[in-house]
CSV table of C-alpha atoms in Angstrom, one decimal:
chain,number,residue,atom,x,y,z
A,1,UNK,CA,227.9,153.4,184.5
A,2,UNK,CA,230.8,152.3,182.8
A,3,UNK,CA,230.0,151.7,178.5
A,4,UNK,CA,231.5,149.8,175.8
A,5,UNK,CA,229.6,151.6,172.8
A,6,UNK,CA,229.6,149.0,169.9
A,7,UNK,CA,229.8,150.6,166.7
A,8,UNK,CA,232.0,153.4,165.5
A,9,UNK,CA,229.7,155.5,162.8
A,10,UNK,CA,228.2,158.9,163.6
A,11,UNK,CA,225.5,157.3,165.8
A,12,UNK,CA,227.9,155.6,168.3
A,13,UNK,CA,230.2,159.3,168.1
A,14,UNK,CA,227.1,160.8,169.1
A,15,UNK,CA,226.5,159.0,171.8
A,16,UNK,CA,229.3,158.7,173.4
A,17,UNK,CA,229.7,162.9,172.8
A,18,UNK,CA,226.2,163.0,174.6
A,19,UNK,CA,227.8,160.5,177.5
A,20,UNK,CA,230.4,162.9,177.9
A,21,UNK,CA,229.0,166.0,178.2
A,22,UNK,CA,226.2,164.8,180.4
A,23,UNK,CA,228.8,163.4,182.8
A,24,UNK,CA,226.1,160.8,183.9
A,25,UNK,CA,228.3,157.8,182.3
A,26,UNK,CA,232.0,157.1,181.5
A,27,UNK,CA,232.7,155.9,178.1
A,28,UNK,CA,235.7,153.0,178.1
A,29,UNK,CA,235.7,152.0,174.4
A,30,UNK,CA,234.0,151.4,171.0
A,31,UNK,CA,233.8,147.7,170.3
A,32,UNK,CA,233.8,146.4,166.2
A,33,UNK,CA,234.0,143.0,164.5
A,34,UNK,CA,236.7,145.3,162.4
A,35,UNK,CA,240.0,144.1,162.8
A,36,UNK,CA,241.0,146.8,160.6
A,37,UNK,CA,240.0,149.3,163.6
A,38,UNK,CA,241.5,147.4,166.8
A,39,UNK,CA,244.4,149.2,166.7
A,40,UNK,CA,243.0,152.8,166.2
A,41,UNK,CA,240.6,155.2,168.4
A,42,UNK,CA,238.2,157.7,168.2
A,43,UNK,CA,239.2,160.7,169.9
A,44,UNK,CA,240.4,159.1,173.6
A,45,UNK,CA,238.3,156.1,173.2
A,46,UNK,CA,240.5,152.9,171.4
A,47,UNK,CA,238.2,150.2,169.2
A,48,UNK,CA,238.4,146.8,171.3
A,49,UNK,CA,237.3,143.3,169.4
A,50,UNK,CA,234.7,141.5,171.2
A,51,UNK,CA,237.7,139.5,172.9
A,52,UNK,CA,239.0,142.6,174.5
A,53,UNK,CA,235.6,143.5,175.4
A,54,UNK,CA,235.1,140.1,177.5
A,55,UNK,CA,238.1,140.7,179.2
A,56,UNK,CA,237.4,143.9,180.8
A,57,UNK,CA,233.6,143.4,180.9
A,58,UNK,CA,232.9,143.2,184.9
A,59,UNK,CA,236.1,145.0,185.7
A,60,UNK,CA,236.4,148.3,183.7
A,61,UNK,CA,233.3,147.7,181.6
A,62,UNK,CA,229.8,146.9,183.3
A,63,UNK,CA,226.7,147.7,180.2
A,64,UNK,CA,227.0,147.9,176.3
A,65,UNK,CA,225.1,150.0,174.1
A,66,UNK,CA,224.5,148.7,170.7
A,67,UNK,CA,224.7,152.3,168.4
A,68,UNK,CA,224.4,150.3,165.5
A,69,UNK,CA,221.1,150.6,162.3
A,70,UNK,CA,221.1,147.6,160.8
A,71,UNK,CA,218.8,144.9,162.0
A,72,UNK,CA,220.8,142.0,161.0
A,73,UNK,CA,223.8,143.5,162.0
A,74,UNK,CA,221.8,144.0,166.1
A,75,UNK,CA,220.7,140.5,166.0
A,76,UNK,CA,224.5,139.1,164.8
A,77,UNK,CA,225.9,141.1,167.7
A,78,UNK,CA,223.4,140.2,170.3
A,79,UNK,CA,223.9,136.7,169.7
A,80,UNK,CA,227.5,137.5,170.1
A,81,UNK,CA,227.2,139.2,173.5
A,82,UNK,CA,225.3,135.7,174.4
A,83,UNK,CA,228.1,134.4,173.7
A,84,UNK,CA,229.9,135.6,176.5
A,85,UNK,CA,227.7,136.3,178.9
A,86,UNK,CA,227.2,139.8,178.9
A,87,UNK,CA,223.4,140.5,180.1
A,88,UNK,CA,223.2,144.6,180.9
A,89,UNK,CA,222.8,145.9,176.9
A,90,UNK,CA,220.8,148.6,175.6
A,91,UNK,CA,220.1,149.6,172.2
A,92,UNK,CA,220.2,153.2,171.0
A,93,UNK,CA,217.3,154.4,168.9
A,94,UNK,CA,218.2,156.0,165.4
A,95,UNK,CA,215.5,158.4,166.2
A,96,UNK,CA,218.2,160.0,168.8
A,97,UNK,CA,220.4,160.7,166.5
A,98,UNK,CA,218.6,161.6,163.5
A,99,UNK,CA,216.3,164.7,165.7
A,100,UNK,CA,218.9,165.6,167.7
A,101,UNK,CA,217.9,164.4,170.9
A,102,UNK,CA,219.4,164.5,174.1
A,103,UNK,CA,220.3,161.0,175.9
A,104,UNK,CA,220.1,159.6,179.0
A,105,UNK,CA,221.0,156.5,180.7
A,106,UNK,CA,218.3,155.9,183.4
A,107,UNK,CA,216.2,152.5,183.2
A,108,UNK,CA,213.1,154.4,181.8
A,109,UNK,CA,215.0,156.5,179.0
A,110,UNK,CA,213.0,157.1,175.8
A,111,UNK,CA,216.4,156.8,173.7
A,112,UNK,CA,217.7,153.1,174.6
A,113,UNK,CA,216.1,150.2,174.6
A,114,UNK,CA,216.9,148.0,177.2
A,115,UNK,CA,217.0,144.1,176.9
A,116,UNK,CA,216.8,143.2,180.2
A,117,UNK,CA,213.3,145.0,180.8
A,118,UNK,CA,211.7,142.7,177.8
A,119,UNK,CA,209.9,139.5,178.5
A,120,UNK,CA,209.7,138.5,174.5
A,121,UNK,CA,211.6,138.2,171.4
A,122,UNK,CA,213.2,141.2,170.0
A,123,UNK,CA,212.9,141.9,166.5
A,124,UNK,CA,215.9,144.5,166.1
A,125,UNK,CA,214.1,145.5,162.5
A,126,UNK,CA,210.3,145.2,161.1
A,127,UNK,CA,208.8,146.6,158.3
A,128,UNK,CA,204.9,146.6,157.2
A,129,UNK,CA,204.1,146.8,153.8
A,130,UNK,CA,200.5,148.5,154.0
A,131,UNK,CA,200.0,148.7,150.0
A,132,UNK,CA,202.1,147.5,146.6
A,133,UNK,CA,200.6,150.6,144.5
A,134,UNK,CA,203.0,153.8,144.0
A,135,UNK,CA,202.2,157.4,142.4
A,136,UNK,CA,206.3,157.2,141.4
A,137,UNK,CA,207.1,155.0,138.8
A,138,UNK,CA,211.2,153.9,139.4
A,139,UNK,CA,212.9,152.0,137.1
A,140,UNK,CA,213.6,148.9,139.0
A,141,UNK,CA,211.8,150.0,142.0
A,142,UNK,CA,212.7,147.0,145.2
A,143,UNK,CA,208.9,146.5,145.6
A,144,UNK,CA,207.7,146.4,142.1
A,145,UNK,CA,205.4,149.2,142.7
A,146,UNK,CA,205.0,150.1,138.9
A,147,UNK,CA,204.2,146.7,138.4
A,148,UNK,CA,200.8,147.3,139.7
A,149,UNK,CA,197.9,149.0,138.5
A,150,UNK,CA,197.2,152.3,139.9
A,151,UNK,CA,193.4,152.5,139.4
A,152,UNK,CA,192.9,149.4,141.9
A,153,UNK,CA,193.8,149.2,145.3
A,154,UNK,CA,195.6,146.0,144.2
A,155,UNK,CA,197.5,144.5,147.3
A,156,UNK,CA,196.1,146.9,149.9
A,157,UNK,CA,196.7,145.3,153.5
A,158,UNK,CA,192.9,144.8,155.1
A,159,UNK,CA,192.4,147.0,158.0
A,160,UNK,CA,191.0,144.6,160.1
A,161,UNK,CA,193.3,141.8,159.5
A,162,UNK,CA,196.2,144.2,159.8
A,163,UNK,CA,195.2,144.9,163.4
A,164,UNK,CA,194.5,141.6,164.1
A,165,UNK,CA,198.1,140.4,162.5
A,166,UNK,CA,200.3,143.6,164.3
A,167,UNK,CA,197.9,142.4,167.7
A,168,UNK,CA,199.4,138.7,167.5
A,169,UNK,CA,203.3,140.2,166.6
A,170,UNK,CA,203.0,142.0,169.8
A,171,UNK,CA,202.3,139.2,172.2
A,172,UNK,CA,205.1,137.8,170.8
A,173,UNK,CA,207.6,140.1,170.0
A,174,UNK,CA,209.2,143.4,170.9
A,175,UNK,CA,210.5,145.7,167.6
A,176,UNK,CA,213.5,148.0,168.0
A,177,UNK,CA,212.9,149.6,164.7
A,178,UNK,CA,209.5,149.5,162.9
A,179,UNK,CA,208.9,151.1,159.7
A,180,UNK,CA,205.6,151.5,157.5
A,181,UNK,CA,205.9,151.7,154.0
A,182,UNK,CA,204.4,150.5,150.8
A,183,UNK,CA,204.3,151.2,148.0
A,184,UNK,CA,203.7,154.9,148.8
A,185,UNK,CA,202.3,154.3,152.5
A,186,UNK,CA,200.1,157.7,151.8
A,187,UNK,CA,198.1,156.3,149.5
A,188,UNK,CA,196.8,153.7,151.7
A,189,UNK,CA,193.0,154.8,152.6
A,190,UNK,CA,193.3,154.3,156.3
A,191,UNK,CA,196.8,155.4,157.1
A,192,UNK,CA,195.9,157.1,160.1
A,193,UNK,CA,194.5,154.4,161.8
A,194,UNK,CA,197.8,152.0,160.7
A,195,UNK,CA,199.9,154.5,162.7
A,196,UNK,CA,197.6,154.6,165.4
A,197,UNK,CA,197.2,151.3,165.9
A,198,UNK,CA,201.1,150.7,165.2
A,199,UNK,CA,201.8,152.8,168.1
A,200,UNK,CA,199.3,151.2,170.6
A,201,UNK,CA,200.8,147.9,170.3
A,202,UNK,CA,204.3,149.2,169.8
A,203,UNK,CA,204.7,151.9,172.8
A,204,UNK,CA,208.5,151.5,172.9
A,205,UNK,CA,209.7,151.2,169.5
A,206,UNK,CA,211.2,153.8,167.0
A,207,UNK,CA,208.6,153.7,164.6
A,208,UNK,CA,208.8,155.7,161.2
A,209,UNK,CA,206.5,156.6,158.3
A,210,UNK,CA,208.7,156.1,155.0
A,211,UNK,CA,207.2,158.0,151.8
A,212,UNK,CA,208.0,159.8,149.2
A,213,UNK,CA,206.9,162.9,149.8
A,214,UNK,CA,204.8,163.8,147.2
A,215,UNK,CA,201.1,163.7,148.9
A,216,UNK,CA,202.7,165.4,152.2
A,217,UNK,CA,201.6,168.9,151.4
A,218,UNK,CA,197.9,167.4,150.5
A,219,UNK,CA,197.3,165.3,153.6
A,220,UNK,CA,194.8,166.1,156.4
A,221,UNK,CA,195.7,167.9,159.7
A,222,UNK,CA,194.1,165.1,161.3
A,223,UNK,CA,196.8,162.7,159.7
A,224,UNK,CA,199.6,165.4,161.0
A,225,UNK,CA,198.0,165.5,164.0
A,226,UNK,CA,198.1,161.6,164.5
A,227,UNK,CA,201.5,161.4,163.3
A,228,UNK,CA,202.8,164.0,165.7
A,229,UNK,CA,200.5,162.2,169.0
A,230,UNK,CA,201.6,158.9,168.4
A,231,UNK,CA,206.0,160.4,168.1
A,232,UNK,CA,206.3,158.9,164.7
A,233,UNK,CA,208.8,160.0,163.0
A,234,UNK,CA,208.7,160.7,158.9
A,235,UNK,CA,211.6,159.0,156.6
A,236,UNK,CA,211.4,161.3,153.3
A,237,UNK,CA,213.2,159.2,150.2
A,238,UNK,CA,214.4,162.3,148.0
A,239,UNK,CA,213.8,161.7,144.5
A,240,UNK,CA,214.4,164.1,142.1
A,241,UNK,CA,210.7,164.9,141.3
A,242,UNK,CA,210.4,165.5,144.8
A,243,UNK,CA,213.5,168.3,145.6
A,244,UNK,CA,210.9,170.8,143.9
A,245,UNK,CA,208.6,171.1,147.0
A,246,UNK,CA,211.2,169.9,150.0
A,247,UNK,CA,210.7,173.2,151.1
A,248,UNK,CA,207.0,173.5,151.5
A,249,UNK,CA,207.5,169.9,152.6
A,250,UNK,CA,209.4,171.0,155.9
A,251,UNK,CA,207.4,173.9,156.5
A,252,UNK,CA,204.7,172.0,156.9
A,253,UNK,CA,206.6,169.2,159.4
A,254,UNK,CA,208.4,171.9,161.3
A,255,UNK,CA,204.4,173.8,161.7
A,256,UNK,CA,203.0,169.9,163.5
A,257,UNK,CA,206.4,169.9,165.4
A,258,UNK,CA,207.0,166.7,163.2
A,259,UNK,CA,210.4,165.0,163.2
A,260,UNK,CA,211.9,164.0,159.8
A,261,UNK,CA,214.6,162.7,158.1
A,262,UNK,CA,215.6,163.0,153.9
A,263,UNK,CA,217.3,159.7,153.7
A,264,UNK,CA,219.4,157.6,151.2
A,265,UNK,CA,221.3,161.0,149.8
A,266,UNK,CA,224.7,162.0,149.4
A,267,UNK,CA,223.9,165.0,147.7
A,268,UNK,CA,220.6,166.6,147.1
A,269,UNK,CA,218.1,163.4,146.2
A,270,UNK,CA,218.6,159.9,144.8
A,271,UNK,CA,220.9,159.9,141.8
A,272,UNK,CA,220.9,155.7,141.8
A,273,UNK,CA,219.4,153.0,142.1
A,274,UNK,CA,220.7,149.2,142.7
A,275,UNK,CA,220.0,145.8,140.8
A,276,UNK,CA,220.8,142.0,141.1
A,277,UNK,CA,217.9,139.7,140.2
A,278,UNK,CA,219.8,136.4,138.5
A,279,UNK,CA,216.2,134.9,136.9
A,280,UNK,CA,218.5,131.9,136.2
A,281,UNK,CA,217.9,131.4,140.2
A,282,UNK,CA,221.6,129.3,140.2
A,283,UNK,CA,223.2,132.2,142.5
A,284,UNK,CA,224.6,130.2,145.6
A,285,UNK,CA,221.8,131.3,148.6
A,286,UNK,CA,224.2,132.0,151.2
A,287,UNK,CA,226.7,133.8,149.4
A,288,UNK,CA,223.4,135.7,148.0
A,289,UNK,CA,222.7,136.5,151.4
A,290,UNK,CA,226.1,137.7,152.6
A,291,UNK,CA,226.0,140.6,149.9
A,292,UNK,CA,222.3,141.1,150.1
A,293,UNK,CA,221.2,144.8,151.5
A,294,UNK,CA,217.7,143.6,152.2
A,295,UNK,CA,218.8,140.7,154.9
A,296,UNK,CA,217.7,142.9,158.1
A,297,UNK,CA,214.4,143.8,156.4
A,298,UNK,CA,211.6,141.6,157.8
A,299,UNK,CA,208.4,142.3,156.3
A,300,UNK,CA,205.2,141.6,157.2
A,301,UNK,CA,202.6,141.4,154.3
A,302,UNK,CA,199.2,139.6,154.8
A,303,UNK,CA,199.6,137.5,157.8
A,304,UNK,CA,202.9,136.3,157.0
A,305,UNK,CA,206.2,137.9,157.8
A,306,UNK,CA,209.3,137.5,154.9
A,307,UNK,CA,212.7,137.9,155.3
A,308,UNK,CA,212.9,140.4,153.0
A,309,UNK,CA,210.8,142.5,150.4
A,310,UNK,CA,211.9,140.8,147.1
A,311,UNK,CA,210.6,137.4,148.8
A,312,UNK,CA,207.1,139.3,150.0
A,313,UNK,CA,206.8,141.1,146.4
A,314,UNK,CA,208.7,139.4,143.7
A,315,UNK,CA,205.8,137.0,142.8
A,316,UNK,CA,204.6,140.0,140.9
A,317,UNK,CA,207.2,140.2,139.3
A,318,UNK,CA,207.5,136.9,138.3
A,319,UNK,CA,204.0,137.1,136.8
A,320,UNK,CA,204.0,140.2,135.0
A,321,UNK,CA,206.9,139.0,133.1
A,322,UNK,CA,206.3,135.3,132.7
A,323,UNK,CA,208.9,133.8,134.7
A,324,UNK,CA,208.6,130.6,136.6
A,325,UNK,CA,208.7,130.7,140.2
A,326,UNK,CA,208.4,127.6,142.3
A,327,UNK,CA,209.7,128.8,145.9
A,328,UNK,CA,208.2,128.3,149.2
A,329,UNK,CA,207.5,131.3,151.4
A,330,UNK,CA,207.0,133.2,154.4
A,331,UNK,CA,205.8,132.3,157.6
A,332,UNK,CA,202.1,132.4,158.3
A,333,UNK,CA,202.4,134.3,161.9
A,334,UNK,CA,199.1,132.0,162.7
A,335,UNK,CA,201.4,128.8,162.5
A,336,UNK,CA,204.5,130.2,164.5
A,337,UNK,CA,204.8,128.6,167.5
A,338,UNK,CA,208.3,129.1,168.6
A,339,UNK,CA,209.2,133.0,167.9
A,340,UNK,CA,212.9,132.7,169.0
A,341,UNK,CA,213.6,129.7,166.4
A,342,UNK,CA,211.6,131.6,163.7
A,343,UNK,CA,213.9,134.9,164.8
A,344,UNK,CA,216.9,132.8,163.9
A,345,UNK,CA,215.6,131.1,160.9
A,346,UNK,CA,214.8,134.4,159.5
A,347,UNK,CA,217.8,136.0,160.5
A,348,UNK,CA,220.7,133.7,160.1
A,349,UNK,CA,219.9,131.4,157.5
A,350,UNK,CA,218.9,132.1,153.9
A,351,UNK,CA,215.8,131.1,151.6
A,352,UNK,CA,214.9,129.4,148.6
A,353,UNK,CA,214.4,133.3,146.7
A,354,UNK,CA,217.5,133.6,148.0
A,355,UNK,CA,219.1,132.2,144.5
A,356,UNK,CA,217.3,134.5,143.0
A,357,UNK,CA,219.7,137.4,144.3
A,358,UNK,CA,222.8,137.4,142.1
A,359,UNK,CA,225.9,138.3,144.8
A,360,UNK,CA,227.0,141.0,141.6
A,361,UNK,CA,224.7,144.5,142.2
A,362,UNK,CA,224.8,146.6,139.0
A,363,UNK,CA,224.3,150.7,140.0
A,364,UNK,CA,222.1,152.7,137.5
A,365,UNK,CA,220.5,156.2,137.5
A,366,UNK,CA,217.8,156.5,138.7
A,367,UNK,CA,214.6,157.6,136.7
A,368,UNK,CA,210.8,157.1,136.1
A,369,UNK,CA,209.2,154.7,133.4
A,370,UNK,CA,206.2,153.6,132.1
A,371,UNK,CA,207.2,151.1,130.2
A,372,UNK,CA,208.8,148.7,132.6
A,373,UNK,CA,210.7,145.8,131.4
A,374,UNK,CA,212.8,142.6,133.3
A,375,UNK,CA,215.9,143.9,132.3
A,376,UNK,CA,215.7,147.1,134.9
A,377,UNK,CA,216.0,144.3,137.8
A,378,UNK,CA,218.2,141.9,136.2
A,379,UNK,CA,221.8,141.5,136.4
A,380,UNK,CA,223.6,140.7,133.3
């Protein structure tokens, strides 16, 4: 097997390291839209533009493996690859990478994803949003959590209609990465049956429990247990409040044999946070969408799946503050009758919230509040 690896972060160096030294493929290149990189390598392997890449596709190069995160990123590239003709692609799972797994390259690996063995849609990126309510209160938090009230299970996704909704995704739809969050996910009464039923209708996909934190210590062993039989992996956000307990934290992981990951640091927690609401809503949608970090998160939230969280959760917003809010969204997954042309509406195109995203993101620290106001999601 000859691979073009496209991407050039640590995931792709990983994989084509594992390639390597498992001498059960032969790496030609790295492949990125990057014109800065074209002329440079990594270690012996140069960085070929997709032109370069059809040219020797066939002769020197016969599969490509996308090593890349981002789902919108996965579905520009794919539609790239269509372009040209190439057909023999696999997707590497983040899940490799992040616990350190070994790779290999056979038809039936557990670490790539390959598109030619699917019979539906692929959704490189899906998230479920089980509940709104949070026991953090962030300044600015992306969902709103401290917008609702903690003594309610206000927003909480029905259990039944959940199964029912993640039932008719699956007849549709294969997911590459799938990710089940809230709102803190742990305080949603029947997590372990979300995961479980997650898993049963999503065999193949890398599938992640994103929390805080904060409850792991005080869940049940029957959760630990599920989380561990169903190879789900946990995605720890490291807030300060939370670096007090990280060590009881993975104690408790590494005793269910749990893999995990502390993401979005650079240091030792979460020292900011990101705005860019423009309540005006005159920012230009697709030059909204082109900065946006949000654009590969599809999000499914009572039956209907958004192209990102701020258009699945900022009514809230809009009504706790008094704001006027007149957009149409989300797609009732009842209605959808052509998956592939939803896929690329979602993907490619942006949305009326869209002007609601200013393309200006002001950074601030991060920190708790009570006393949320608009200003701590509004650009100035």
């Amino acid at each position: 097997m000859n691979v073009a690896i496209w991407g050039t972060k640590k995931e792709a160096i990983y994989l084509a390291e594992q390639i390597k030294s498992n001498s059960k493929g032969n790496v030609i290149c790295f492949v990125d839209n990057d014109e800065r990189k074209w002329k440079s390598q990594i270690d012996e392997w140069p960085i070929y533009s997709i032109h370069t890449l059809e040219k020797i596709y066939q002769r020197q190069v016969d599969t490509v493996l996308i090593a890349i995160r981002n789902g919108y990123s996965i579905a520009c590239i794919l539609k790239q690859l269509k372009q040209i003709n190439i057909k023999n692609i696999g997707l590497l799972k983040p899940s490799t990478y992040d616990f350190n797994e070994e790779i290999t390259l056979s038809r039936n690996s557990k670490q790539i994803m390959w598109l030619d063995m699917l019979s539906k849609q692929l959704f490189p990126y899906f998230q479920i949003i089980l509940n709104q309510t949070c026991n953090l209160n962030c300044k600015g938090c992306t969902h709103f959590a401290n917008l609702y009230n903690k003594d309610h299970e206000e927003g909480f996704y029905n259990l039944d209609s959940l199964e029912k909704d993640i039932e008719l995704i699956a007849k549709n739809t294969e997911i590459f990465r799938l990710r089940i969050l809230g709102g803190e996910p742990l305080l949603y009464p029947h997590i372990k049956e979300a995961l479980h039923i997650s898993r049963k209708y999503f065999p193949n996909s890398d599938i992640r429990l994103v929390t805080n934190g904060l409850l792991l210590t005080k869940v049940s062993k029957d959760l630990l247990k599920c989380i561990y039989d169903n190879s789900i992996g946990v995605d720890i956000s490291l807030y300060k409040p939370i670096v007090k307990i990280k060590n009881r934290i993975c104690s408790l992981l590494q005793e269910y044999n749990i893999n995990f990951n502390f993401e979005g640091i650079e240091g030792e927690y979460i020292k900011t946070f990101e705005k860019n609401i423009n309540i005006s809503g005159q920012s230009n949608p697709e030059k909204a969408m082109i900065a946006c970090h949000s654009k590969q998160c599809l999000t499914l939230l009572h039956g209907k799946i958004y192209k990102c969280p701020f258009e699945a959760l900022s009514q809230k917003f809009f009504e706790y503050f008094s704001f006027e809010n007149e957009c149409n969204t989300g797609y009732d997954i009842k209605n959808i009758s052509n998956w592939h042309r939803t896929w690329d509406r979602l993907y490619m195109y942006p949305i009326d919230s869209c002007k609601y995203c200013s393309e200006k993101v002001e950074t601030f620290d991060w920190c708790n509040t009570t006393t949320p106001e608009y200003s701590d999601w509004m650009v100035i």
